[in-house]
Amino acid sequence: MYDAAVVGLGAMGAATLATLARRGARAIGLEQFARGHQLGASSGRSRMIRKAYFEDPAYVPLVLRAYDAWRELEDRTGRTFLHITGVLLIGSEQSEVLRGARRSAQEHRLAFDELHARDVARRFPMFRLDPGEVALYEPDGGFLEPELAVQSMLDVAESNGAEMRFNAPVRAWAALAGGGIRVSFEDGSTLDTARLALCAGPWIASLDDAEFRVPVVVERNVQHWFDARDPEFALGRCPSFLADRPGAPGPIYGFPNHGAGLKAAFHGAGALTTPETLDREVHESDVEPVRRALEGLLPGAAGPYLGGKVCMYALTPDRHFLIDAHPGHPGVAVAGGFSGHGFKFAPVVGEVVADLLMDGHSTYDTALFTAGRFLAGAPFETPEKA
Ligand SMILES: Cc1cc2nc3c(=O)[nH]c(=O)nc-3n(C[C@H](O)[C@H](O)[C@H](O)COP(=O)(O)OP(=O)(O)OC[C@H]3O[C@@H](n4cnc5c(N)ncnc54)[C@H](O)[C@@H]3O)c2cc1C
């Protein structure tokens, strides 16, 4: 019997497996697709990392730990996948993004600059602010390269003795009468483990059970790359950015050109879907609104279209993560519903899940992420599934 099995080897599963293995557990990772697949939520060349967390100040201690953990992983693997570019947040004074970022920065004494339009014009002349807009500049913000980061976590897991099975879709799991958990695969085979982590990303709801219905829905979001040749849009000159503008389908965010073009996308503006029915093709109707928004924000950046990639957000009702022990099964932990902003936290999520599995609790404050908020009578009670 394994000490622990991890279902799903995307960002969160890879991080969990690496942590378990480094702590000496006999652990195995189970992934439905091939190693390095790009069908989940953790691919697309860049994922933003920032400290002044507008979503809630409670994330700040976790992201501070994540910065250290990413750097430790870079040192351990000799790779570079964390790029500090600075992050420019743009919006009106009423913008929830700016107000939330300011609150987190003030509560946690984070370095950031308040910029008026004239300051932006001087420091970041590639950006155009609308009348009434201001900006916050966070010098420590930047982006991670998700493919390399996940690969690095899997390599660390492997070099510390973890086993991995790819092309091994898990169909179900059940508690064994004498203790432990039996995992069943689509091909009919089984595996027994003392503890189990469910890190199945957008597929997480397909592994839930009658005792805990995971309230995660899937949203289609498309990432786009434009041929922005002018050096002012390149890494080193242009910061990463997020602009919260009325009238747009959602906040537009993006990253400087680091070889493959300037990337831009709307945050959380897509249609609801399922992993099975997701439309993975990019249509002109996906590209046009992003191009238009980019032209207003970064004139000249929306050059010829280089390509797009469809991705899935796994949304909880309150857009906060779900990271907790399973309410009905000791020995099982659930990590899902990262709601389009989880990647930056992956190594910390791995530590929390490993803590929950092996120690029964975590030293990190994860009160925002409890399963209890979705149980009967709680604020986000999950409707019964058909
Ligand atoms: C377009 C887009 C942009 C984003 N931008 C940012 C950003 O800028 N910053 C940020 O921090 N976050 C961002 N995010 C969010 C972040 O990428 C995700 O929160 C994170 O990658 C989720 O990781 P995960 O491990 O939960 O899911 P995944 O990476 O999808 O991993 C889940 C894995 O589980 C496997 N699996 C599922 N079911 C089974 C099964 N039954 N058996 C075996 N294996 C199974 C899947 O194949 C998959 O490999 C973005 C997300 C998207 C889609």
PDB file of C-alpha atoms in Angstrom, residues 216-369:
ATOM      1  CA  VAL A 216     -16.824  23.619  -9.287  1.00  0.00           C
ATOM      2  CA  VAL A 217     -17.960  24.701 -12.753  1.00  0.00           C
ATOM      3  CA  VAL A 218     -15.738  25.062 -15.804  1.00  0.00           C
ATOM      4  CA  GLU A 219     -15.330  28.231 -17.864  1.00  0.00           C
ATOM      5  CA  ARG A 220     -13.727  28.420 -21.319  1.00  0.00           C
ATOM      6  CA  ASN A 221     -11.035  31.114 -21.545  1.00  0.00           C
ATOM      7  CA  VAL A 222      -8.756  31.823 -24.491  1.00  0.00           C
ATOM      8  CA  GLN A 223      -5.165  33.074 -24.404  1.00  0.00           C
ATOM      9  CA  HIS A 224      -3.898  35.019 -27.448  1.00  0.00           C
ATOM     10  CA  TRP A 225      -0.487  35.950 -28.849  1.00  0.00           C
ATOM     11  CA  PHE A 226       0.136  38.972 -31.071  1.00  0.00           C
ATOM     12  CA  ASP A 227       3.211  39.816 -33.091  1.00  0.00           C
ATOM     13  CA  ALA A 228       4.294  42.920 -31.178  1.00  0.00           C
ATOM     14  CA  ARG A 229       7.688  43.584 -32.737  1.00  0.00           C
ATOM     15  CA  ASP A 230       8.435  47.018 -31.294  1.00  0.00           C
ATOM     16  CA  PRO A 231      11.100  46.617 -28.566  1.00  0.00           C
ATOM     17  CA  GLU A 232       8.952  48.661 -26.176  1.00  0.00           C
ATOM     18  CA  PHE A 233       6.666  45.573 -25.842  1.00  0.00           C
ATOM     19  CA  ALA A 234       9.543  43.215 -25.059  1.00  0.00           C
ATOM     20  CA  LEU A 235      10.558  41.585 -21.783  1.00  0.00           C
ATOM     21  CA  GLY A 236      12.744  44.079 -19.946  1.00  0.00           C
ATOM     22  CA  ARG A 237      10.817  47.144 -21.184  1.00  0.00           C
ATOM     23  CA  CYS A 238       7.116  46.344 -20.851  1.00  0.00           C
ATOM     24  CA  PRO A 239       5.643  45.202 -17.523  1.00  0.00           C
ATOM     25  CA  SER A 240       2.982  42.531 -17.180  1.00  0.00           C
ATOM     26  CA  PHE A 241      -0.401  44.212 -16.857  1.00  0.00           C
ATOM     27  CA  LEU A 242      -4.041  43.932 -15.871  1.00  0.00           C
ATOM     28  CA  ALA A 243      -6.597  46.612 -16.730  1.00  0.00           C
ATOM     29  CA  ASP A 244     -10.076  46.680 -15.206  1.00  0.00           C
ATOM     30  CA  ARG A 245     -12.119  48.738 -17.690  1.00  0.00           C
ATOM     31  CA  PRO A 246     -15.884  49.131 -17.860  1.00  0.00           C
ATOM     32  CA  GLY A 247     -17.461  47.864 -21.067  1.00  0.00           C
ATOM     33  CA  ALA A 248     -14.928  45.065 -21.632  1.00  0.00           C
ATOM     34  CA  PRO A 249     -16.013  41.422 -21.189  1.00  0.00           C
ATOM     35  CA  GLY A 250     -13.622  41.219 -18.216  1.00  0.00           C
ATOM     36  CA  PRO A 251     -10.326  42.673 -17.029  1.00  0.00           C
ATOM     37  CA  ILE A 252      -7.709  42.375 -19.789  1.00  0.00           C
ATOM     38  CA  TYR A 253      -4.299  41.106 -18.722  1.00  0.00           C
ATOM     39  CA  GLY A 254      -1.110  40.232 -20.501  1.00  0.00           C
ATOM     40  CA  PHE A 255       2.623  39.771 -20.601  1.00  0.00           C
ATOM     41  CA  PRO A 256       5.506  41.303 -22.528  1.00  0.00           C
ATOM     42  CA  ASN A 257       6.875  39.590 -25.598  1.00  0.00           C
ATOM     43  CA  HIS A 258       9.390  37.015 -24.446  1.00  0.00           C
ATOM     44  CA  GLY A 259       9.956  35.367 -27.790  1.00  0.00           C
ATOM     45  CA  ALA A 260       6.551  34.083 -28.825  1.00  0.00           C
ATOM     46  CA  GLY A 261       4.710  37.404 -29.064  1.00  0.00           C
ATOM     47  CA  LEU A 262       2.808  39.584 -26.617  1.00  0.00           C
ATOM     48  CA  LYS A 263       0.160  37.582 -24.792  1.00  0.00           C
ATOM     49  CA  ALA A 264      -3.222  39.013 -23.818  1.00  0.00           C
ATOM     50  CA  ALA A 265      -6.526  37.591 -22.585  1.00  0.00           C
ATOM     51  CA  PHE A 266      -9.633  38.474 -20.653  1.00  0.00           C
ATOM     52  CA  HIS A 267      -9.750  37.254 -17.074  1.00  0.00           C
ATOM     53  CA  GLY A 268     -12.845  35.149 -16.514  1.00  0.00           C
ATOM     54  CA  ALA A 269     -14.977  36.237 -19.443  1.00  0.00           C
ATOM     55  CA  GLY A 270     -15.756  32.963 -21.181  1.00  0.00           C
ATOM     56  CA  ALA A 271     -18.751  30.675 -21.488  1.00  0.00           C
ATOM     57  CA  LEU A 272     -19.479  27.856 -19.072  1.00  0.00           C
ATOM     58  CA  THR A 273     -18.611  24.427 -20.436  1.00  0.00           C
ATOM     59  CA  THR A 274     -17.337  21.026 -19.305  1.00  0.00           C
ATOM     60  CA  PRO A 275     -13.962  19.361 -19.909  1.00  0.00           C
ATOM     61  CA  GLU A 276     -15.742  16.843 -22.162  1.00  0.00           C
ATOM     62  CA  THR A 277     -17.596  19.384 -24.322  1.00  0.00           C
ATOM     63  CA  LEU A 278     -14.984  22.189 -24.348  1.00  0.00           C
ATOM     64  CA  ASP A 279     -14.569  23.859 -27.760  1.00  0.00           C
ATOM     65  CA  ARG A 280     -10.777  23.875 -28.144  1.00  0.00           C
ATOM     66  CA  GLU A 281     -10.794  25.772 -31.430  1.00  0.00           C
ATOM     67  CA  VAL A 282     -10.040  29.519 -31.425  1.00  0.00           C
ATOM     68  CA  HIS A 283     -12.563  31.595 -33.402  1.00  0.00           C
ATOM     69  CA  GLU A 284     -12.409  35.113 -34.819  1.00  0.00           C
ATOM     70  CA  SER A 285     -15.091  36.024 -32.251  1.00  0.00           C
ATOM     71  CA  ASP A 286     -12.576  35.090 -29.519  1.00  0.00           C
ATOM     72  CA  VAL A 287      -9.792  37.211 -31.002  1.00  0.00           C
ATOM     73  CA  GLU A 288     -11.601  40.422 -31.990  1.00  0.00           C
ATOM     74  CA  PRO A 289     -12.655  41.719 -28.529  1.00  0.00           C
ATOM     75  CA  VAL A 290      -9.138  41.145 -27.176  1.00  0.00           C
ATOM     76  CA  ARG A 291      -7.562  42.909 -30.141  1.00  0.00           C
ATOM     77  CA  ARG A 292      -9.915  45.866 -29.651  1.00  0.00           C
ATOM     78  CA  ALA A 293      -9.217  46.094 -25.911  1.00  0.00           C
ATOM     79  CA  LEU A 294      -5.477  45.840 -26.526  1.00  0.00           C
ATOM     80  CA  GLU A 295      -5.541  48.589 -29.147  1.00  0.00           C
ATOM     81  CA  GLY A 296      -7.069  50.962 -26.582  1.00  0.00           C
ATOM     82  CA  LEU A 297      -4.597  49.998 -23.846  1.00  0.00           C
ATOM     83  CA  LEU A 298      -1.309  49.292 -25.654  1.00  0.00           C
ATOM     84  CA  PRO A 299      -1.514  50.927 -29.096  1.00  0.00           C
ATOM     85  CA  GLY A 300       0.602  49.039 -31.630  1.00  0.00           C
ATOM     86  CA  ALA A 301       0.837  45.854 -29.567  1.00  0.00           C
ATOM     87  CA  ALA A 302      -1.965  44.013 -31.349  1.00  0.00           C
ATOM     88  CA  GLY A 303       0.089  43.170 -34.416  1.00  0.00           C
ATOM     89  CA  PRO A 304      -0.582  40.156 -36.664  1.00  0.00           C
ATOM     90  CA  TYR A 305      -2.261  37.306 -34.803  1.00  0.00           C
ATOM     91  CA  LEU A 306       0.187  34.532 -33.936  1.00  0.00           C
ATOM     92  CA  GLY A 307      -2.241  32.057 -32.379  1.00  0.00           C
ATOM     93  CA  GLY A 308      -4.413  31.246 -29.412  1.00  0.00           C
ATOM     94  CA  LYS A 309      -4.914  28.546 -26.837  1.00  0.00           C
ATOM     95  CA  VAL A 310      -8.141  27.538 -25.173  1.00  0.00           C
ATOM     96  CA  CYS A 311      -7.927  26.844 -21.441  1.00  0.00           C
ATOM     97  CA  MET A 312     -10.308  26.069 -18.582  1.00  0.00           C
ATOM     98  CA  TYR A 313     -10.964  27.976 -15.366  1.00  0.00           C
ATOM     99  CA  ALA A 314     -12.331  25.757 -12.567  1.00  0.00           C
ATOM    100  CA  LEU A 315     -14.615  28.160 -10.708  1.00  0.00           C
ATOM    101  CA  THR A 316     -16.000  27.953  -7.175  1.00  0.00           C
ATOM    102  CA  PRO A 317     -19.087  30.042  -6.328  1.00  0.00           C
ATOM    103  CA  ASP A 318     -17.006  32.639  -4.427  1.00  0.00           C
ATOM    104  CA  ARG A 319     -13.906  32.336  -6.683  1.00  0.00           C
ATOM    105  CA  HIS A 320     -11.750  31.330  -3.698  1.00  0.00           C
ATOM    106  CA  PHE A 321      -9.856  28.037  -3.728  1.00  0.00           C
ATOM    107  CA  LEU A 322     -11.046  24.768  -2.271  1.00  0.00           C
ATOM    108  CA  ILE A 323      -8.184  23.167  -0.297  1.00  0.00           C
ATOM    109  CA  ASP A 324      -9.259  21.007   2.591  1.00  0.00           C
ATOM    110  CA  ALA A 325      -9.583  17.556   4.074  1.00  0.00           C
ATOM    111  CA  HIS A 326     -12.580  15.744   2.606  1.00  0.00           C
ATOM    112  CA  PRO A 327     -15.451  16.366   5.068  1.00  0.00           C
ATOM    113  CA  GLY A 328     -16.550  12.708   5.060  1.00  0.00           C
ATOM    114  CA  HIS A 329     -13.326  10.762   4.514  1.00  0.00           C
ATOM    115  CA  PRO A 330     -10.295  11.090   6.764  1.00  0.00           C
ATOM    116  CA  GLY A 331      -7.175  10.546   4.692  1.00  0.00           C
ATOM    117  CA  VAL A 332      -8.565  12.249   1.583  1.00  0.00           C
ATOM    118  CA  ALA A 333      -7.743  15.871   0.681  1.00  0.00           C
ATOM    119  CA  VAL A 334      -9.291  17.976  -2.067  1.00  0.00           C
ATOM    120  CA  ALA A 335      -7.459  20.769  -3.929  1.00  0.00           C
ATOM    121  CA  GLY A 336      -9.481  22.323  -6.722  1.00  0.00           C
ATOM    122  CA  GLY A 337     -11.553  25.280  -7.844  1.00  0.00           C
ATOM    123  CA  PHE A 338      -8.537  27.527  -8.386  1.00  0.00           C
ATOM    124  CA  SER A 339     -10.835  29.905 -10.255  1.00  0.00           C
ATOM    125  CA  GLY A 340      -8.339  31.196 -12.802  1.00  0.00           C
ATOM    126  CA  HIS A 341      -5.762  32.505 -10.330  1.00  0.00           C
ATOM    127  CA  GLY A 342      -4.141  29.464  -8.712  1.00  0.00           C
ATOM    128  CA  PHE A 343      -0.952  28.783 -10.609  1.00  0.00           C
ATOM    129  CA  LYS A 344       1.279  31.202  -8.724  1.00  0.00           C
ATOM    130  CA  PHE A 345       0.452  29.365  -5.462  1.00  0.00           C
ATOM    131  CA  ALA A 346       1.164  25.822  -6.683  1.00  0.00           C
ATOM    132  CA  PRO A 347       4.185  24.991  -4.478  1.00  0.00           C
ATOM    133  CA  VAL A 348       2.363  26.275  -1.378  1.00  0.00           C
ATOM    134  CA  VAL A 349      -0.770  24.344  -2.306  1.00  0.00           C
ATOM    135  CA  GLY A 350       1.472  21.271  -2.532  1.00  0.00           C
ATOM    136  CA  GLU A 351       2.737  21.958   0.988  1.00  0.00           C
ATOM    137  CA  VAL A 352      -0.765  22.492   2.375  1.00  0.00           C
ATOM    138  CA  VAL A 353      -2.120  19.306   0.791  1.00  0.00           C
ATOM    139  CA  ALA A 354       0.867  17.280   1.997  1.00  0.00           C
ATOM    140  CA  ASP A 355       0.336  18.745   5.505  1.00  0.00           C
ATOM    141  CA  LEU A 356      -3.361  17.819   5.446  1.00  0.00           C
ATOM    142  CA  LEU A 357      -2.655  14.276   4.292  1.00  0.00           C
ATOM    143  CA  MET A 358       0.271  13.441   6.529  1.00  0.00           C
ATOM    144  CA  ASP A 359      -0.372  15.596   9.646  1.00  0.00           C
ATOM    145  CA  GLY A 360      -4.142  16.144   9.485  1.00  0.00           C
ATOM    146  CA  HIS A 361      -3.755  19.945   9.505  1.00  0.00           C
ATOM    147  CA  SER A 362      -1.628  22.663   7.939  1.00  0.00           C
ATOM    148  CA  THR A 363       0.353  25.432   9.588  1.00  0.00           C
ATOM    149  CA  TYR A 364      -0.747  27.816   6.805  1.00  0.00           C
ATOM    150  CA  ASP A 365      -3.913  29.827   7.324  1.00  0.00           C
ATOM    151  CA  THR A 366      -6.346  28.336   4.824  1.00  0.00           C
ATOM    152  CA  ALA A 367      -9.596  29.462   6.461  1.00  0.00           C
ATOM    153  CA  LEU A 368     -10.715  31.008   3.147  1.00  0.00           C
ATOM    154  CA  PHE A 369     -10.504  27.666   1.340  1.00  0.00           C
TER     155      PHE A 369
END
